[in-house]
mmCIF file of C-alpha atoms in Angstrom:
data_model
loop_
_atom_site.group_PDB
_atom_site.id
_atom_site.type_symbol
_atom_site.label_atom_id
_atom_site.label_comp_id
_atom_site.label_asym_id
_atom_site.label_seq_id
_atom_site.Cartn_x
_atom_site.Cartn_y
_atom_site.Cartn_z
ATOM 1 C CA MET A 1 143.416 86.795 85.165
ATOM 2 C CA GLN A 2 140.810 84.051 85.258
ATOM 3 C CA ALA A 3 142.222 82.789 88.592
ATOM 4 C CA LYS A 4 141.904 86.300 90.102
ATOM 5 C CA LYS A 5 138.279 86.587 88.971
ATOM 6 C CA SER A 6 137.498 83.099 90.284
ATOM 7 C CA GLY A 7 139.067 83.970 93.666
ATOM 8 C CA LYS A 8 136.960 87.155 93.954
ATOM 9 C CA MET A 9 133.773 85.246 93.091
ATOM 10 C CA ARG A 10 134.584 82.610 95.685
ATOM 11 C CA LYS A 11 135.202 85.343 98.305
ATOM 12 C CA TYR A 12 131.837 87.017 97.537
ATOM 13 C CA GLY A 13 130.120 83.640 97.587
ATOM 14 C CA ILE A 14 131.513 82.896 101.055
ATOM 15 C CA ILE A 15 130.428 86.320 102.338
ATOM 16 C CA ILE A 16 126.908 85.898 100.944
ATOM 17 C CA ALA A 17 126.641 82.369 102.372
ATOM 18 C CA ALA A 18 127.778 83.630 105.782
ATOM 19 C CA LEU A 19 125.181 86.438 105.691
ATOM 20 C CA VAL A 20 122.445 83.967 104.758
ATOM 21 C CA VAL A 21 123.438 81.717 107.684
ATOM 22 C CA VAL A 22 123.467 84.664 110.136
ATOM 23 C CA VAL A 23 120.066 85.942 108.943
ATOM 24 C CA ALA A 24 118.570 82.440 109.056
ATOM 25 C CA ALA A 25 119.913 81.879 112.586
ATOM 26 C CA ALA A 26 118.559 85.256 113.741
ATOM 27 C CA LEU A 27 115.101 84.505 112.309
ATOM 28 C CA PHE A 28 115.121 81.023 113.819
ATOM 29 C CA LEU A 29 115.996 82.375 117.265
ATOM 30 C CA ALA A 30 113.483 85.222 116.969
ATOM 31 C CA TYR A 31 110.635 82.806 116.226
ATOM 32 C CA MET A 32 111.475 80.270 118.917
ATOM 33 C CA PRO A 33 108.590 80.168 121.367
ATOM 34 C CA GLU A 34 109.017 81.113 124.995
ATOM 35 C CA ARG A 35 107.683 78.491 127.403
ATOM 36 C CA ILE A 36 105.636 80.098 130.162
ATOM 37 C CA GLU A 37 104.949 77.927 133.175
ATOM 38 C CA GLY A 38 103.805 78.975 136.584
ATOM 39 C CA THR A 39 101.067 79.225 139.161
ATOM 40 C CA MET A 40 99.197 82.302 140.329
ATOM 41 C CA THR A 41 96.357 83.002 142.716
ATOM 42 C CA VAL A 42 93.678 85.247 141.221
ATOM 43 C CA SER A 43 90.637 86.892 142.756
ATOM 44 C CA ALA A 44 87.262 88.135 141.600
ATOM 45 C CA GLY A 45 85.817 91.433 142.801
ATOM 46 C CA ASN A 46 83.729 89.595 145.404
ATOM 47 C CA GLY A 47 86.817 87.991 146.966
ATOM 48 C CA GLU A 48 86.398 84.536 145.397
ATOM 49 C CA THR A 49 89.864 83.164 144.636
ATOM 50 C CA ALA A 50 91.182 80.558 142.212
ATOM 51 C CA LYS A 51 94.537 78.958 141.511
ATOM 52 C CA VAL A 52 95.664 79.275 137.878
ATOM 53 C CA ASP A 53 98.425 77.092 136.415
ATOM 54 C CA PHE A 54 100.012 78.219 133.127
ATOM 55 C CA ASP A 55 101.690 75.910 130.632
ATOM 56 C CA ILE A 56 101.790 77.825 127.368
ATOM 57 C CA LEU A 57 104.136 78.542 124.511
ATOM 58 C CA TYR A 58 104.317 82.217 123.564
ATOM 59 C CA PHE A 59 105.174 82.823 119.902
ATOM 60 C CA SER A 60 106.387 86.378 119.433
ATOM 61 C CA ASN A 61 106.500 87.500 115.809
ATOM 62 C CA PHE A 62 107.902 90.448 113.884
ATOM 63 C CA PHE A 63 105.428 90.380 111.018
ATOM 64 C CA LEU A 64 102.470 88.291 112.146
ATOM 65 C CA PRO A 65 100.575 88.808 115.406
ATOM 66 C CA SER A 66 101.968 87.105 118.487
ATOM 67 C CA TYR A 67 100.013 84.090 119.695
ATOM 68 C CA VAL A 68 99.987 81.386 122.360
ATOM 69 C CA LYS A 69 99.360 77.654 122.440
ATOM 70 C CA GLY A 70 98.955 75.459 125.478
ATOM 71 C CA THR A 71 96.840 75.117 128.571
ATOM 72 C CA LEU A 72 95.561 77.032 131.560
ATOM 73 C CA SER A 73 94.247 75.097 134.542
ATOM 74 C CA VAL A 74 91.891 76.787 136.971
ATOM 75 C CA ASN A 75 91.497 74.977 140.276
ATOM 76 C CA GLY A 76 92.635 71.773 138.572
ATOM 77 C CA ILE A 77 90.293 72.035 135.561
ATOM 78 C CA GLU A 78 92.273 72.142 132.316
ATOM 79 C CA TYR A 79 91.512 74.521 129.433
ATOM 80 C CA THR A 80 93.224 74.210 126.017
ATOM 81 C CA ASP A 81 93.839 77.065 123.590
ATOM 82 C CA GLN A 82 90.875 77.513 121.271
ATOM 83 C CA TYR A 83 92.750 76.911 118.020
ATOM 84 C CA THR A 84 94.071 73.537 119.187
ATOM 85 C CA LYS A 85 90.804 72.422 120.813
ATOM 86 C CA LEU A 86 88.568 73.320 117.858
ATOM 87 C CA LYS A 87 90.742 71.211 115.533
ATOM 88 C CA GLU A 88 89.202 68.182 117.296
ATOM 89 C CA PHE A 89 85.750 68.919 115.837
ATOM 90 C CA PRO A 90 85.349 68.087 112.122
ATOM 91 C CA SER A 91 82.272 70.346 111.883
ATOM 92 C CA VAL A 92 84.384 73.468 112.519
ATOM 93 C CA SER A 93 85.683 74.519 109.119
ATOM 94 C CA ASP A 94 86.803 78.098 109.757
ATOM 95 C CA ASN A 95 89.230 77.523 112.623
ATOM 96 C CA ARG A 96 92.047 79.995 112.024
ATOM 97 C CA LEU A 97 94.973 80.807 114.234
ATOM 98 C CA PHE A 98 94.645 84.431 113.101
ATOM 99 C CA PRO A 99 91.289 85.995 112.239
ATOM 100 C CA SER A 100 90.763 87.300 108.725
ATOM 101 C CA ALA A 101 91.949 90.902 108.330
ATOM 102 C CA TRP A 102 94.193 90.537 111.413
ATOM 103 C CA TRP A 103 96.446 93.300 110.105
ATOM 104 C CA LYS A 104 93.674 95.874 110.630
ATOM 105 C CA GLU A 105 93.421 95.226 114.363
ATOM 106 C CA LYS A 106 95.698 96.671 117.019
ATOM 107 C CA ALA A 107 95.788 94.013 119.735
ATOM 108 C CA SER A 108 97.972 94.585 122.765
ATOM 109 C CA ILE A 109 97.825 90.938 123.816
ATOM 110 C CA PRO A 110 98.647 87.837 121.791
ATOM 111 C CA TYR A 111 95.942 86.366 119.568
ATOM 112 C CA ASN A 112 94.367 83.084 120.516
ATOM 113 C CA MET A 113 93.880 83.967 124.182
ATOM 114 C CA THR A 114 90.648 81.987 124.529
ATOM 115 C CA PHE A 115 90.976 78.652 126.293
ATOM 116 C CA ILE A 116 88.287 75.955 126.067
ATOM 117 C CA LYS A 117 87.525 73.334 128.706
ATOM 118 C CA PHE A 118 89.581 70.256 127.842
ATOM 119 C CA ASP A 119 86.868 67.620 128.248
ATOM 120 C CA CYS A 120 84.209 69.223 126.030
ATOM 121 C CA ALA A 121 82.901 66.699 123.515
ATOM 122 C CA ASP A 122 81.022 68.999 121.120
ATOM 123 C CA VAL A 123 81.376 72.507 119.707
ATOM 124 C CA ASN A 124 78.391 74.017 121.519
ATOM 125 C CA THR A 125 79.591 72.854 124.929
ATOM 126 C CA ALA A 126 83.120 73.983 124.091
ATOM 127 C CA LEU A 127 82.022 77.508 123.238
ATOM 128 C CA LEU A 128 80.016 77.757 126.484
ATOM 129 C CA ASN A 129 82.843 76.571 128.765
ATOM 130 C CA ARG A 130 85.840 78.793 128.277
ATOM 131 C CA ILE A 131 88.227 81.339 129.656
ATOM 132 C CA ASN A 132 88.766 84.570 127.722
ATOM 133 C CA VAL A 133 92.004 86.287 128.663
ATOM 134 C CA LEU A 134 91.309 89.981 128.127
ATOM 135 C CA ASP A 135 94.505 91.500 129.524
ATOM 136 C CA ILE A 136 97.890 89.994 130.265
ATOM 137 C CA VAL A 137 101.387 91.243 131.023
ATOM 138 C CA LEU A 138 104.085 88.809 129.912
ATOM 139 C CA ASP A 139 107.675 89.311 131.004
ATOM 140 C CA LYS A 140 109.523 85.998 131.292
ATOM 141 C CA GLY A 141 106.262 84.596 132.647
ATOM 142 C CA VAL A 142 102.847 85.936 133.512
ATOM 143 C CA ARG A 143 103.144 89.074 135.638
ATOM 144 C CA LYS A 144 99.489 90.207 135.626
ATOM 145 C CA ILE A 145 96.316 88.781 134.161
ATOM 146 C CA HIS A 146 92.629 89.562 133.739
ATOM 147 C CA TYR A 147 90.373 86.828 132.447
ATOM 148 C CA VAL A 148 86.662 86.143 132.250
ATOM 149 C CA TYR A 149 85.542 82.697 133.355
ATOM 150 C CA MET A 150 82.564 81.401 131.352
ATOM 151 C CA ASP A 151 80.860 78.165 132.330
ATOM 152 C CA GLU A 152 77.471 76.728 131.524
ATOM 153 C CA SER A 153 76.924 76.226 135.276
ATOM 154 C CA ASN A 154 76.650 80.066 135.430
ATOM 155 C CA GLN A 155 73.911 80.078 132.768
ATOM 156 C CA ILE A 156 70.737 81.983 133.654
ATOM 157 C CA ASP A 157 67.938 82.272 131.078
ATOM 158 C CA ARG A 158 70.184 81.020 128.225
ATOM 159 C CA THR A 159 72.771 83.723 129.044
ATOM 160 C CA ILE A 160 76.121 83.065 130.676
ATOM 161 C CA GLU A 161 77.426 85.802 132.887
ATOM 162 C CA GLY A 162 81.191 85.727 132.900
ATOM 163 C CA ILE A 163 83.117 86.265 136.120
ATOM 164 C CA SER A 164 86.215 88.470 135.902
ATOM 165 C CA PHE A 165 89.325 87.398 137.787
ATOM 166 C CA TRP A 166 92.468 89.475 138.255
ATOM 167 C CA GLY A 167 95.850 88.386 139.454
ATOM 168 C CA PRO A 168 98.068 88.012 141.183
ATOM 169 C CA ALA A 169 95.562 88.718 143.935
ATOM 170 C CA GLN A 170 94.779 87.005 147.216
ATOM 171 C CA ASN A 171 91.610 89.010 147.913
ATOM 172 C CA ALA A 172 89.132 91.548 146.525
ATOM 173 C CA GLY A 173 91.334 94.530 147.463
ATOM 174 C CA GLU A 174 94.319 93.219 145.523
ATOM 175 C CA ALA A 175 92.036 92.281 142.602
ATOM 176 C CA GLU A 176 90.769 95.864 142.541
ATOM 177 C CA GLN A 177 94.339 97.193 142.330
ATOM 178 C CA ILE A 178 95.155 94.893 139.391
ATOM 179 C CA ALA A 179 91.864 95.822 137.707
ATOM 180 C CA GLU A 180 92.678 99.535 138.040
ATOM 181 C CA SER A 181 96.154 98.937 136.572
ATOM 182 C CA PHE A 182 94.364 97.568 133.486
ATOM 183 C CA GLY A 183 91.916 100.482 133.435
ATOM 184 C CA TYR A 184 88.848 98.756 134.952
ATOM 185 C CA ARG A 185 86.665 99.513 137.947
ATOM 186 C CA VAL A 186 85.608 96.553 140.048
ATOM 187 C CA PRO A 187 81.906 96.789 140.952
#
């Protein structure tokens, strides 16, 4: 009788262990980041074009918001994701991957889609020289993008006017089509 009971317990133990392994493997595979690399030509509404290189890791999550880490390069100038770049400055104490109360927001793009110029040496310069990705379509790579380019060289009267770029676009007409697909009107 004791041998029968011991055999049943062993059988249930093996089944439970197998389920734990399957669930752990599924969670591990689900949280593995997707590497997104590529190059795209983008255009502003005035026809100005730029070449954007992507080298980012996209972390898709079931429970937490999705986020990215890595770099964007625009015409050869490298920009690092904000979370990673701000860790370099000891004076920045509230550098979070996810903002507080993230569960209240309904973001359609991954969090952490601000990229800071790589060679910035202080926080103020870093926050002035950045790229804010406002819209992006990811499907085994970047399919469409809309970002605002902010640079202190565009500063007028202590205000930086950002320049919107859309892609893939070779000219202003194609940029306008991408902008409309995101729900914008190009001036």
